[in-house]
Coordinates of C-alpha atoms in Angstrom, one line a residue:
X897 CA 119.8 113.1 247.3
X898 CA 116.8 112.7 249.1
X899 CA 116.3 114.4 252.4
X900 CA 116.3 111.2 254.7
X901 CA 117.6 110.9 258.0
X902 CA 120.9 109.0 258.1
X903 CA 120.8 105.5 259.3
X904 CA 123.8 106.3 261.3
X905 CA 122.5 109.6 262.9
X906 CA 119.8 107.9 265.4
X907 CA 118.1 110.5 267.5
X908 CA 119.1 110.2 271.1
X909 CA 115.8 111.4 272.3
X910 CA 112.3 111.8 271.4
X911 CA 110.3 114.9 271.9
X912 CA 113.0 117.4 271.0
X913 CA 110.8 119.3 268.5
X914 CA 111.0 122.7 270.1
X915 CA 114.8 122.3 269.6
X916 CA 115.5 120.6 266.5
X917 CA 115.3 123.3 264.2
X918 CA 117.9 125.5 265.7
X919 CA 120.7 125.6 263.4
X920 CA 124.2 124.0 264.1
X921 CA 126.8 126.8 263.3
X922 CA 129.9 126.1 261.9
X923 CA 132.8 128.8 261.5
X924 CA 136.4 128.4 259.9
X925 CA 139.8 130.1 260.7
X926 CA 141.9 130.3 258.0
X927 CA 145.1 131.7 259.8
X928 CA 147.3 128.7 259.0
X929 CA 146.1 127.4 255.7
X930 CA 149.5 128.0 254.1
X931 CA 150.5 124.9 256.2
X932 CA 147.2 123.1 255.4
X933 CA 145.5 123.8 258.6
X934 CA 141.8 124.7 258.9
X935 CA 140.4 125.5 262.3
X936 CA 137.0 124.5 262.7
X937 CA 134.5 125.8 265.3
X938 CA 131.1 124.2 265.9
X939 CA 128.1 125.7 268.2
X940 CA 125.9 123.0 269.1
X941 CA 122.8 124.6 270.7
X942 CA 119.8 123.2 272.5
X943 CA 121.2 119.9 273.4
X944 CA 119.6 117.4 275.4
X945 CA 120.7 116.5 278.5
X946 CA 123.0 113.4 277.5
X947 CA 126.6 113.8 276.9
X948 CA 127.2 115.6 273.2
X949 CA 128.9 112.8 271.1
X950 CA 130.6 114.2 268.1
X951 CA 131.7 112.0 265.2
X952 CA 133.9 112.3 261.9
X953 CA 132.4 110.5 258.9
X954 CA 134.0 107.6 257.3
X955 CA 132.1 107.7 254.0
X956 CA 131.6 110.4 251.4
X957 CA 128.9 110.8 248.8
X958 CA 129.7 108.9 245.7
X959 CA 132.6 106.9 247.4
X960 CA 131.7 103.6 248.8
X961 CA 134.9 102.6 250.4
X962 CA 135.6 103.8 254.0
X963 CA 138.0 106.8 254.6
X964 CA 139.7 107.6 258.1
X965 CA 139.1 111.5 258.0
X966 CA 139.5 111.5 261.6
X967 CA 143.1 110.9 261.1
X968 CA 143.7 114.6 260.2
X969 CA 141.8 116.0 263.3
X970 CA 143.8 117.2 266.3
X971 CA 143.7 119.9 268.8
X972 CA 140.2 118.8 269.9
X973 CA 138.6 121.0 272.8
X974 CA 135.2 121.7 274.1
X975 CA 133.6 124.9 276.0
X976 CA 130.4 126.2 277.4
X977 CA 128.7 129.1 275.9
X978 CA 130.6 131.2 278.6
X979 CA 133.9 130.1 277.4
X980 CA 134.5 127.6 280.3
X981 CA 136.3 124.3 279.3
X982 CA 134.4 121.1 279.1
X983 CA 135.4 117.5 279.8
X984 CA 136.2 116.0 276.0
X985 CA 137.2 112.5 275.8
X986 CA 137.9 110.4 272.8
X987 CA 135.5 107.4 272.8
X988 CA 136.1 105.9 269.3
X989 CA 138.5 105.9 266.6
X990 CA 136.3 108.7 265.1
X991 CA 134.4 109.9 267.8
X992 CA 134.6 112.2 270.9
X993 CA 132.2 112.7 273.9
X994 CA 131.4 116.3 275.6
X995 CA 130.2 116.0 278.9
X996 CA 128.8 118.5 281.3
X997 CA 127.6 121.0 278.5
X998 CA 124.2 122.1 280.1
X999 CA 122.3 122.3 276.9
X1000 CA 124.9 124.0 274.5
X1001 CA 128.4 123.5 273.7
X1002 CA 131.3 124.9 271.5
X1003 CA 133.3 122.2 269.9
X1004 CA 136.7 123.3 268.2
X1005 CA 139.3 121.1 266.3
X1006 CA 142.1 121.9 263.9
X1007 CA 142.0 119.8 260.4
X1008 CA 145.0 119.2 258.3
X1009 CA 143.7 118.9 254.8
X1010 CA 146.1 118.4 251.9
X1011 CA 144.5 116.7 249.1
X1012 CA 142.0 118.2 246.5
X1013 CA 139.8 116.1 245.0
X1014 CA 136.1 114.8 245.0
X1015 CA 136.7 112.9 248.2
X1016 CA 139.0 114.7 250.4
X1017 CA 139.7 118.3 251.3
X1018 CA 142.8 120.9 251.0
X1019 CA 143.5 124.1 252.1
X1020 CA 146.5 126.4 251.2
X1021 CA 147.3 129.9 250.2
X1022 CA 145.2 129.4 247.0
X1023 CA 142.0 127.9 248.2
X1024 CA 139.7 125.9 250.2
X1025 CA 138.5 123.0 248.5
X1026 CA 136.3 121.3 251.0
X1027 CA 134.8 118.2 250.6
X1028 CA 132.2 118.1 253.6
X1029 CA 132.5 114.8 255.1
X1030 CA 136.4 115.1 255.2
X1031 CA 136.2 118.6 256.7
X1032 CA 133.2 118.7 259.4
X1033 CA 132.4 116.7 262.6
X1034 CA 128.7 116.1 263.0
X1035 CA 126.7 115.7 266.1
X1036 CA 125.4 112.3 266.5
X1037 CA 121.2 112.6 266.9
X1038 CA 120.9 115.9 265.6
X1039 CA 120.6 114.9 261.9
X1040 CA 117.6 116.9 261.4
X1041 CA 119.0 120.2 262.4
X1042 CA 119.8 123.2 259.8
X1043 CA 123.1 123.8 259.3
X1044 CA 125.0 127.3 259.1
X1045 CA 128.3 127.7 257.6
X1046 CA 130.3 130.9 258.0
X1047 CA 133.6 131.7 256.2
X1048 CA 135.2 134.6 257.8
X1049 CA 135.1 137.5 255.6
X1050 CA 138.1 139.2 257.2
X1051 CA 140.3 136.5 256.2
X1052 CA 141.2 136.3 252.5
X1053 CA 138.5 139.1 251.6
X1054 CA 139.0 138.8 248.1
X1055 CA 138.2 135.1 247.5
X1056 CA 134.5 134.1 246.5
X1057 CA 132.7 131.1 247.3
X1058 CA 131.2 128.1 244.9
X1059 CA 128.8 125.9 246.6
X1060 CA 125.1 124.3 246.2
X1061 CA 124.4 125.7 249.6
X1062 CA 121.8 128.1 250.0
X1063 CA 123.3 131.6 250.5
X1064 CA 122.0 133.3 253.2
X1065 CA 124.6 136.5 253.7
X1066 CA 127.9 137.6 253.2
X1067 CA 130.0 134.2 253.0
X1068 CA 127.0 132.7 255.0
X1069 CA 125.5 129.5 253.9
X1070 CA 122.7 127.2 255.2
X1071 CA 121.7 123.6 254.6
X1072 CA 118.5 122.0 255.7
X1073 CA 120.2 119.1 257.5
X1074 CA 123.3 117.1 257.9
X1075 CA 122.5 114.9 254.9
X1076 CA 122.4 117.9 252.5
X1077 CA 125.5 119.5 254.0
X1078 CA 127.7 116.6 253.8
X1079 CA 126.5 116.5 250.1
X1080 CA 127.7 119.9 249.3
X1081 CA 131.3 120.5 248.4
X1082 CA 132.6 124.0 248.8
X1083 CA 135.3 125.9 246.7
X1084 CA 136.7 129.2 248.1
X1085 CA 139.2 131.2 246.1
X1086 CA 140.0 133.3 243.4
X1087 CA 137.1 131.6 241.5
X1088 CA 135.8 132.9 237.9
X1089 CA 132.1 132.2 237.2
X1090 CA 130.3 131.5 234.1
X1091 CA 126.8 131.5 234.2
X1092 CA 123.6 130.9 232.1
X1093 CA 120.0 129.9 232.2
X1094 CA 118.2 127.1 230.9
X1095 CA 114.4 126.8 230.5
X1096 CA 112.6 123.5 231.8
X1097 CA 109.1 123.4 231.6
X1098 CA 107.7 126.3 233.5
X1099 CA 111.0 126.6 235.4
X1100 CA 114.1 128.8 234.5
X1101 CA 117.3 127.2 236.2
X1102 CA 120.7 128.8 236.3
X1103 CA 123.8 126.7 235.6
X1104 CA 127.2 128.0 236.9
X1105 CA 130.6 126.9 236.5
X1106 CA 133.1 128.0 239.3
X1107 CA 136.6 127.9 237.9
X1108 CA 139.8 127.8 239.6
X1109 CA 142.4 127.5 236.9
X1110 CA 145.0 129.6 235.2
X1111 CA 143.5 129.5 231.9
X1112 CA 142.4 132.7 230.2
X1113 CA 138.9 134.0 230.0
X1114 CA 138.6 133.0 226.1
X1115 CA 139.2 129.3 227.0
X1116 CA 136.5 129.6 229.9
X1117 CA 134.1 131.1 227.5
X1118 CA 134.7 128.0 225.0
X1119 CA 134.6 125.5 227.7
X1120 CA 131.2 126.9 229.0
X1121 CA 129.8 126.6 225.8
X1122 CA 130.7 123.4 225.2
X1123 CA 129.2 122.8 228.7
X1124 CA 125.8 124.4 227.5
X1125 CA 125.8 121.8 224.5
X1126 CA 126.0 118.8 226.9
X1127 CA 123.3 120.2 229.3
X1128 CA 121.0 120.7 226.3
X1129 CA 121.6 117.1 225.0
X1130 CA 121.0 115.5 228.3
X1131 CA 118.1 117.4 229.1
X1132 CA 116.8 116.1 225.6
X1133 CA 117.4 112.6 226.7
X1134 CA 115.1 113.1 229.9
X1135 CA 112.8 115.9 228.5
X1136 CA 113.4 118.0 231.4
X1137 CA 116.2 119.1 233.9
X1138 CA 115.7 118.2 237.4
X1139 CA 114.0 120.7 239.8
X1140 CA 117.4 122.0 241.1
X1141 CA 117.2 123.4 244.9
X1142 CA 117.4 127.1 244.7
X1143 CA 117.1 126.8 241.2
X1144 CA 121.0 126.4 240.6
X1145 CA 123.3 123.8 239.5
X1146 CA 126.9 124.3 240.0
X1147 CA 130.2 122.7 238.3
X1148 CA 133.0 123.4 240.5
X1149 CA 136.1 123.0 238.2
X1150 CA 139.6 123.1 239.6
X1151 CA 142.1 122.7 237.0
X1152 CA 145.5 123.5 238.1
X1153 CA 148.8 121.9 239.2
X1154 CA 147.5 122.1 243.0
X1155 CA 144.4 119.7 242.9
X1156 CA 144.2 115.8 242.2
X1157 CA 142.0 114.4 239.6
X1158 CA 138.7 113.2 240.3
X1159 CA 135.0 113.8 239.0
X1160 CA 132.4 113.3 242.0
X1161 CA 128.4 114.0 241.5
X1162 CA 126.2 115.6 244.1
X1163 CA 122.6 116.5 244.2
X1164 CA 123.0 120.2 242.8
X1165 CA 126.5 120.4 241.8
X1166 CA 129.6 118.3 241.0
X1167 CA 133.6 118.6 241.4
X1168 CA 135.4 118.4 238.4
X1169 CA 139.3 118.3 239.2
X1170 CA 142.3 118.0 237.2
X1171 CA 146.1 118.6 237.9
X1172 CA 146.1 120.2 234.5
X1173 CA 144.8 123.3 232.7
X1174 CA 142.3 123.2 230.2
X1175 CA 144.6 124.5 227.6
X1176 CA 145.7 121.2 225.7
X1177 CA 143.4 119.1 227.9
X1178 CA 139.7 120.6 227.4
X1179 CA 139.0 117.9 224.9
X1180 CA 139.5 115.0 227.7
X1181 CA 138.4 117.1 230.7
X1182 CA 134.9 117.7 229.0
X1183 CA 134.0 113.8 229.4
X1184 CA 133.8 114.2 233.1
X1185 CA 131.6 117.1 232.9
X1186 CA 129.4 115.0 230.5
X1187 CA 129.6 112.0 233.1
X1188 CA 129.1 113.9 236.3
X1189 CA 125.9 116.2 235.1
X1190 CA 124.2 112.9 233.7
X1191 CA 124.4 112.0 237.4
X1192 CA 122.0 114.8 238.4
X1193 CA 119.3 112.4 237.0
X1194 CA 120.9 109.1 237.2
X1195 CA 122.1 108.5 240.9
X1196 CA 121.5 111.5 242.6
X1197 CA 117.5 111.4 241.8
X1198 CA 117.1 107.8 240.1
X1199 CA 118.6 106.5 243.1
X1200 CA 119.0 102.8 243.9
X1201 CA 117.2 101.8 247.3
X1202 CA 120.7 100.2 248.4
X1203 CA 122.1 103.8 248.7
X1204 CA 119.0 105.5 250.2
X1205 CA 119.7 106.9 252.8
X1206 CA 123.7 107.1 252.3
X1207 CA 125.6 105.8 255.4
X1208 CA 128.4 108.3 256.2
X1209 CA 129.5 106.0 259.1
X1210 CA 130.1 102.6 257.0
X1211 CA 131.0 101.4 253.6
X1212 CA 128.1 101.7 251.4
X1213 CA 127.1 98.4 249.4
X1214 CA 125.1 98.5 246.1
X1215 CA 124.5 96.0 243.4
X1216 CA 123.0 98.6 241.2
X1217 CA 126.3 100.5 240.3
X1218 CA 126.3 98.8 236.6
X1219 CA 123.2 101.0 236.2
X1220 CA 124.1 104.2 238.2
X1221 CA 127.7 104.6 237.0
X1222 CA 127.7 102.2 233.8
X1223 CA 124.8 103.6 231.9
X1224 CA 125.9 107.0 233.1
X1225 CA 129.1 106.0 231.3
X1226 CA 127.5 104.8 228.2
X1227 CA 125.8 108.4 227.7
X1228 CA 128.8 110.7 228.6
X1229 CA 130.7 110.4 225.5
X1230 CA 127.6 109.8 223.4
X1231 CA 126.3 113.3 224.6
X1232 CA 129.8 114.6 223.7
X1233 CA 128.9 113.2 219.9
X1234 CA 125.7 114.2 219.8
X1235 CA 126.5 117.8 220.9
X1236 CA 129.0 117.9 218.1
X1237 CA 132.1 118.1 220.4
X1238 CA 133.0 114.5 219.2
X1239 CA 133.0 113.2 215.9
X1240 CA 131.0 110.1 214.8
X1241 CA 134.4 108.5 213.8
X1242 CA 136.3 109.4 217.3
X1243 CA 133.4 108.4 219.2
X1244 CA 133.3 105.0 217.6
X1245 CA 136.9 104.4 217.8
X1246 CA 136.8 105.4 221.3
X1247 CA 134.7 102.5 222.2
X1248 CA 137.6 100.3 221.4
X1249 CA 139.4 100.0 224.6
X1250 CA 136.3 99.8 226.7
X1251 CA 134.9 96.9 224.5
X1252 CA 138.4 95.2 224.6
X1253 CA 138.6 95.3 228.5
X1254 CA 134.7 93.9 229.0
X1255 CA 134.9 91.5 226.5
X1256 CA 138.3 90.1 227.0
X1257 CA 139.2 90.5 230.6
X1258 CA 138.4 86.8 232.3
X1259 CA 136.3 88.8 235.4
X1260 CA 133.0 87.6 234.1
X1261 CA 134.1 84.2 234.8
X1262 CA 133.6 85.4 238.6
X1263 CA 131.2 87.9 238.9
X1264 CA 128.0 89.5 236.9
X1265 CA 127.5 93.4 237.0
X1266 CA 125.8 93.0 240.3
X1267 CA 128.9 91.3 241.9
X1268 CA 131.3 93.8 240.1
X1269 CA 129.0 96.6 241.5
X1270 CA 129.5 95.3 245.1
X1271 CA 133.2 95.3 244.9
X1272 CA 133.0 99.1 244.9
X1273 CA 134.2 99.3 248.7
X1274 CA 137.3 97.5 247.7
X1275 CA 138.0 99.4 244.6
X1276 CA 136.5 102.9 244.5
X1277 CA 139.6 104.9 246.1
X1278 CA 140.1 102.3 248.9
X1279 CA 143.6 101.5 249.8
X1280 CA 145.2 98.5 251.3
X1281 CA 148.8 97.2 251.3
X1282 CA 147.9 93.4 250.3
X1283 CA 147.7 92.3 246.8
X1284 CA 144.4 91.5 245.1
X1285 CA 143.7 89.4 242.2
X1286 CA 141.0 91.9 240.5
X1287 CA 143.0 91.9 237.4
X1288 CA 141.6 88.4 237.0
X1289 CA 138.3 88.6 238.7
X1290 CA 136.9 92.2 238.4
X1291 CA 135.7 94.5 235.9
X1292 CA 134.8 98.1 236.6
X1293 CA 131.1 98.5 236.7
X1294 CA 131.6 101.8 235.0
X1295 CA 133.1 100.2 231.8
X1296 CA 130.7 96.9 232.3
X1297 CA 127.8 98.8 232.5
X1298 CA 128.7 101.1 229.6
X1299 CA 128.9 98.0 227.4
X1300 CA 125.7 96.5 228.6
X1301 CA 124.1 100.2 228.1
X1302 CA 125.2 100.2 224.4
X1303 CA 124.2 96.8 223.4
X1304 CA 120.7 97.5 225.1
X1305 CA 120.4 100.9 223.0
X1306 CA 121.2 99.3 219.9
X1307 CA 119.0 96.1 220.5
X1308 CA 116.1 98.2 221.7
X1309 CA 116.6 100.2 218.6
X1310 CA 117.0 97.5 216.0
X1311 CA 114.2 95.1 217.3
X1312 CA 111.8 97.2 219.5
X1313 CA 111.6 100.6 218.1
X1314 CA 112.8 102.3 220.8
X1315 CA 115.9 103.3 222.7
X1316 CA 117.8 103.4 225.7
X1317 CA 117.0 107.1 226.0
X1318 CA 113.5 106.4 226.2
X1319 CA 114.2 103.7 228.8
X1320 CA 116.2 106.3 230.9
X1321 CA 113.0 108.9 230.4
X1322 CA 110.5 106.2 231.6
X1323 CA 112.7 105.5 234.8
X1324 CA 113.1 109.0 235.4
X1325 CA 109.2 109.5 235.2
X1326 CA 108.6 106.6 237.5
X1327 CA 111.3 106.7 240.2
X1328 CA 113.6 109.9 239.7
X1329 CA 111.1 112.8 239.3
X1330 CA 108.9 111.4 242.4
X1331 CA 112.5 110.3 244.4
X1332 CA 111.2 106.9 244.9
X1333 CA 114.4 104.4 245.4
X1334 CA 114.1 101.7 242.9
X1335 CA 115.1 98.0 243.0
X1336 CA 116.9 95.9 240.2
X1337 CA 113.4 94.1 239.4
X1338 CA 111.8 97.7 239.2
X1339 CA 114.2 98.1 236.0
X1340 CA 113.2 94.9 234.4
X1341 CA 109.6 95.7 234.9
X1342 CA 110.0 99.0 233.1
X1343 CA 112.2 97.3 230.1
X1344 CA 109.1 95.3 229.7
X1345 CA 106.5 98.0 229.6
X1346 CA 108.7 100.0 227.2
X1347 CA 109.1 97.2 224.8
X1348 CA 105.6 95.7 225.4
X1349 CA 107.7 92.3 225.5
X1350 CA 107.8 90.9 229.3
X1351 CA 109.6 87.9 228.2
X1352 CA 112.4 89.9 226.8
X1353 CA 113.0 92.0 229.7
X1354 CA 113.1 89.0 231.9
X1355 CA 115.6 87.2 229.6
X1356 CA 117.9 90.1 229.2
X1357 CA 117.9 90.5 233.1
X1358 CA 118.6 87.0 233.5
X1359 CA 121.3 86.6 230.9
X1360 CA 123.3 89.9 231.5
X1361 CA 122.4 91.1 235.0
X1362 CA 121.4 88.2 237.2
X1363 CA 124.2 86.3 235.3
X1364 CA 127.4 87.3 233.6
X1365 CA 126.4 86.6 229.9
X1366 CA 128.0 89.2 227.5
X1367 CA 125.9 90.6 224.9
X1368 CA 126.6 89.9 221.2
X1369 CA 128.3 93.3 220.7
X1370 CA 129.8 92.4 217.4
X1371 CA 126.7 91.5 215.8
X1372 CA 124.8 94.7 217.3
X1373 CA 127.5 97.1 216.0
X1374 CA 127.4 95.6 212.4
X1375 CA 123.8 96.3 212.2
X1376 CA 124.6 99.9 212.8
X1377 CA 127.6 100.2 210.3
X1378 CA 130.1 99.7 213.0
X1379 CA 132.9 97.1 212.4
X1380 CA 135.0 95.0 215.1
X1381 CA 138.0 93.8 213.4
X1382 CA 140.7 91.6 215.0
X1383 CA 144.5 93.5 215.3
X1384 CA 146.2 90.4 214.3
X1385 CA 144.7 87.2 212.6
X1386 CA 147.8 85.4 211.4
X1387 CA 150.1 85.6 214.1
X1388 CA 150.3 84.3 217.9
X1389 CA 149.9 86.8 220.4
X1390 CA 149.1 87.1 224.4
X1391 CA 146.6 89.6 225.3
X1392 CA 147.6 92.0 228.0
X1393 CA 151.2 90.6 228.6
X1394 CA 153.5 92.7 230.1
X1395 CA 157.2 92.1 230.0
X1396 CA 160.1 94.0 230.9
X1397 CA 164.1 93.9 230.9
X1398 CA 166.1 93.5 233.8
X1399 CA 169.3 92.7 235.0
X1400 CA 168.3 89.4 236.0
X1401 CA 166.5 88.6 232.8
X1402 CA 163.0 89.0 231.3
X1403 CA 160.3 89.4 233.7
X1404 CA 156.5 89.3 233.9
X1405 CA 155.8 92.8 234.7
X1406 CA 152.0 92.2 235.5
X1407 CA 149.1 89.9 236.0
X1408 CA 148.8 87.0 233.7
X1409 CA 145.1 86.9 232.8
X1410 CA 143.1 83.7 233.8
X1411 CA 142.1 83.0 230.0
X1412 CA 145.8 83.5 228.7
X1413 CA 147.5 80.1 227.5
X1414 CA 150.4 81.4 229.5
X1415 CA 148.2 81.3 232.7
X1416 CA 147.5 77.5 232.1
X1417 CA 151.3 76.9 231.8
X1418 CA 151.7 78.3 235.2
X1419 CA 153.2 82.0 234.2
X1420 CA 152.7 84.4 236.9
X1421 CA 153.5 88.1 237.8
X1422 CA 157.4 88.3 238.7
X1423 CA 158.4 85.5 237.0
X1424 CA 161.7 85.3 235.0
X1425 CA 161.4 83.7 231.4
X1426 CA 164.2 81.4 230.4
X1427 CA 163.5 79.8 227.2
X1428 CA 160.6 79.3 224.9
X1429 CA 160.4 76.0 222.9
X1430 CA 164.1 75.6 223.9
X1431 CA 165.2 78.9 222.5
X1432 CA 166.9 81.0 225.1
X1433 CA 165.1 84.4 226.1
X1434 CA 167.3 86.9 227.7
X1435 CA 165.2 89.9 226.7
X1436 CA 161.9 91.2 224.7
X1437 CA 163.8 91.3 221.3
X1438 CA 164.7 87.7 221.8
X1439 CA 161.1 86.9 223.2
X1440 CA 159.7 88.4 220.0
X1441 CA 161.9 86.6 217.7
X1442 CA 161.0 83.4 219.4
X1443 CA 157.2 84.0 219.4
X1444 CA 157.2 84.7 215.8
X1445 CA 158.5 81.3 215.1
X1446 CA 155.5 79.9 216.6
X1447 CA 152.2 78.9 214.3
X1448 CA 148.7 79.2 215.8
X1449 CA 147.7 76.0 217.4
X1450 CA 151.1 74.7 217.8
X1451 CA 151.9 73.0 221.3
X1452 CA 154.8 75.0 223.1
X1453 CA 157.2 74.7 226.2
X1454 CA 158.1 77.6 228.2
X1455 CA 160.9 77.8 230.9
X1456 CA 160.8 80.3 233.7
X1457 CA 161.9 80.9 237.1
X1458 CA 159.1 81.4 239.9
X1459 CA 160.3 82.0 243.4
X1460 CA 163.6 80.9 242.6
X1461 CA 162.6 77.7 241.6
X1462 CA 163.0 76.7 237.7
X1463 CA 159.6 75.3 236.0
X1464 CA 158.6 73.9 232.9
X1465 CA 155.1 74.9 231.4
X1466 CA 153.1 73.8 228.4
X1467 CA 150.4 75.8 226.3
X1468 CA 148.8 75.9 223.0
X1469 CA 149.6 79.1 221.0
X1470 CA 146.9 81.1 220.0
X1471 CA 146.1 84.3 218.1
X1472 CA 146.0 88.0 220.3
X1473 CA 142.0 88.5 220.5
X1474 CA 142.6 92.4 220.6
X1475 CA 140.2 94.2 218.3
X1476 CA 139.7 97.5 217.0
X1477 CA 136.2 99.3 216.3
X1478 CA 135.6 101.7 213.4
X1479 CA 132.6 103.1 211.3
X1480 CA 132.3 101.3 208.0
X1481 CA 132.5 103.8 205.2
X1482 CA 129.1 105.4 204.1
X1483 CA 129.3 104.2 200.7
X1484 CA 129.3 100.2 202.0
X1485 CA 126.1 100.8 204.4
X1486 CA 123.0 99.8 203.4
X1487 CA 120.2 102.2 203.3
X1488 CA 118.5 100.7 206.5
X1489 CA 121.7 100.3 208.4
X1490 CA 122.5 103.9 207.7
X1491 CA 119.1 105.1 208.9
X1492 CA 119.8 103.2 212.1
X1493 CA 123.2 104.7 212.4
X1494 CA 121.9 108.2 212.0
X1495 CA 119.0 107.7 214.4
X1496 CA 121.3 106.5 217.2
X1497 CA 124.0 109.0 216.9
X1498 CA 121.6 112.1 216.0
X1499 CA 121.1 115.0 218.4
X1500 CA 118.0 114.6 220.5
X1501 CA 117.0 118.4 220.3
X1502 CA 114.4 119.4 218.2

C-alpha cells in the first residue's frame, strides 16, 4: 500500500511538525497468553493539548466488511508518564478519550485474542498470531507518527518473530506510520525460516518463509522450492519484482490445528494459514501461496483508487475486485501449471468447477462484475443472522474475474497477438510501479493501447465489465484444444438441486436457483416434496425413480408443502447444464491450435 494518510485519521492540530516524528511505542505483556489474553501498553509522547482519542479499527487490510475488534478490549486504563491515573472514558463503540494528559500519556488495555487467520488475532502458549488492526488501538490524529513495537525478550525468550516490519533491535520493530503498521501482520513463536534471494534488475531481494507447523524440515524444504518456482514464474509475468521495503518479502505460513484457514495479502508479506499440516495437503495449500504472492503487484501496488487510502474505520467499497482478486485468481493456478507444480491436464480439469459456477449460476441476471465487487462488505468474512439471497443474486468476484481473465487472455492470444500477461505488465508499468491508483476507464484505455484496437477495448468493457454479458468461453477454449462437454445430454436434471431425507419426508436442502425450472414451479428451500407427476415421493430414491421416467421437454407437475401449505406447481423438464472441461487428445489438435495451447501454458521464464 502507498503510505498515504488515512481518511479516518484526520490531524487534530496544524503546526505539529516538531512533534509528529516522535514514535508511538507499543509493548506487550505475555503473562496470560495461555488464556488468550494479551496485555498492550501504548506510550503516546508529545501530544497536542486536546484530549487524546484512542480508537480500535473496524476494518482490516484485504477485508472489506467491518469487524468489531473493540469487543475484545477491556481493562482499559490511562496514566501520565509519572504513573498517575488519568481520566479515561468510553466515548464510542470502539473509542476511548483520555483527558488531562499534559502532553503525554500511557494507554493500557487487555486484548482477548482467540482466532488465528488473516483478519483476527490469537495468542496462546504456542504463538502470537497478530493481525494488527485486531490487536492495536491507535491515536486519532497521529497517523504520521512512526510506530515502534517491542515484544519482551524475557517472556518466551526462545520464540522468534516473522514480520514485514523493519527490525531495529532485539525483538524491536518499527513502521513509518500507522498505515504501514496496520498492514504488517506479525507471527511470534517457534518459527522455522527458509530464505533465498532473487535478482530483479539491479536489486537483489530476500524472500523468506516463516513456518509455524509440525512438519519435518524436509517437507519445508520441498515446499519452499515450490514457492521459489512460483515467485520466478510470476516475476516473469511482470518482468521484475516490486521494490520490497527493506529488500524483503515474508510468507507467514501457519499450518497446524491451532489456527483457522485463510490467505491475506499485505504490501511485503502475506498470511497463509490452514488448520492442517503441509503433509498430505501441500498440493492444495500451494495455491494460496501463488494467489497471495501475485497480490504484491496486483492490489498492493496496482491499486484501485477506491481503496486508496484504505479506511480502517469503515467498510471499504470497491468496484474493481473482479480485477484485483479475480484476475489474480486466474493467474494463481496458471502460475502453478507453468511452474510444473500442476500438470496441464490437472490445470485444465481444475477449471471445471469455476466455469460451472460462473456460467450456470443466475447471479449475472442481477449484477455485473462491478456490482459483484461492491458486495464485498456483505460477503467477505462478514456475518449476519438474517438470511440472504446471494445464491441467486451473487457470484464471487474471485471466480467471476477469473473467468473474465481466462477469456480475455485467450481472446488476446487468438485475435491480437498478445496476452493477459502483457496487459498486466503494461498496467504495472503505468500504474503499479509508480503507485498511481487506477480507475476502471484506465484499464480500458490500456487494453486499447495494448491491442491497438480501441473499439475492441470499448466493446469488451461495455459488454463484460459495465454490463454482465458472459464471454463465449466454450468457443475460446476449443480454439486452444480444450473441450467443454455436458455431463448428461439425454436425461432430465436439475442443476444445483439439493435434497435430503428427513423423518417428515424429502426436503429441499438448499437454494433453488432462479434459473431452475423448479424455481418457476414455486419450489423453495425447506419445502417438502410430496409427488412428481402424481407419483408419490417419500425419499431421494423415489425422487430419482420419478425423474428417470420424465423426458426432456415434458410438462410436469410437482406437489410440495411450503410453510405447512400444500402447493401444486408446474414446470417443463430440461437437462442438467453441468459440464466438464478437459484437454483434447494431442493427436486431435490441429497444428495452429497446438501452437496456441503451448504458448498459453508455457513458462514465461527464458
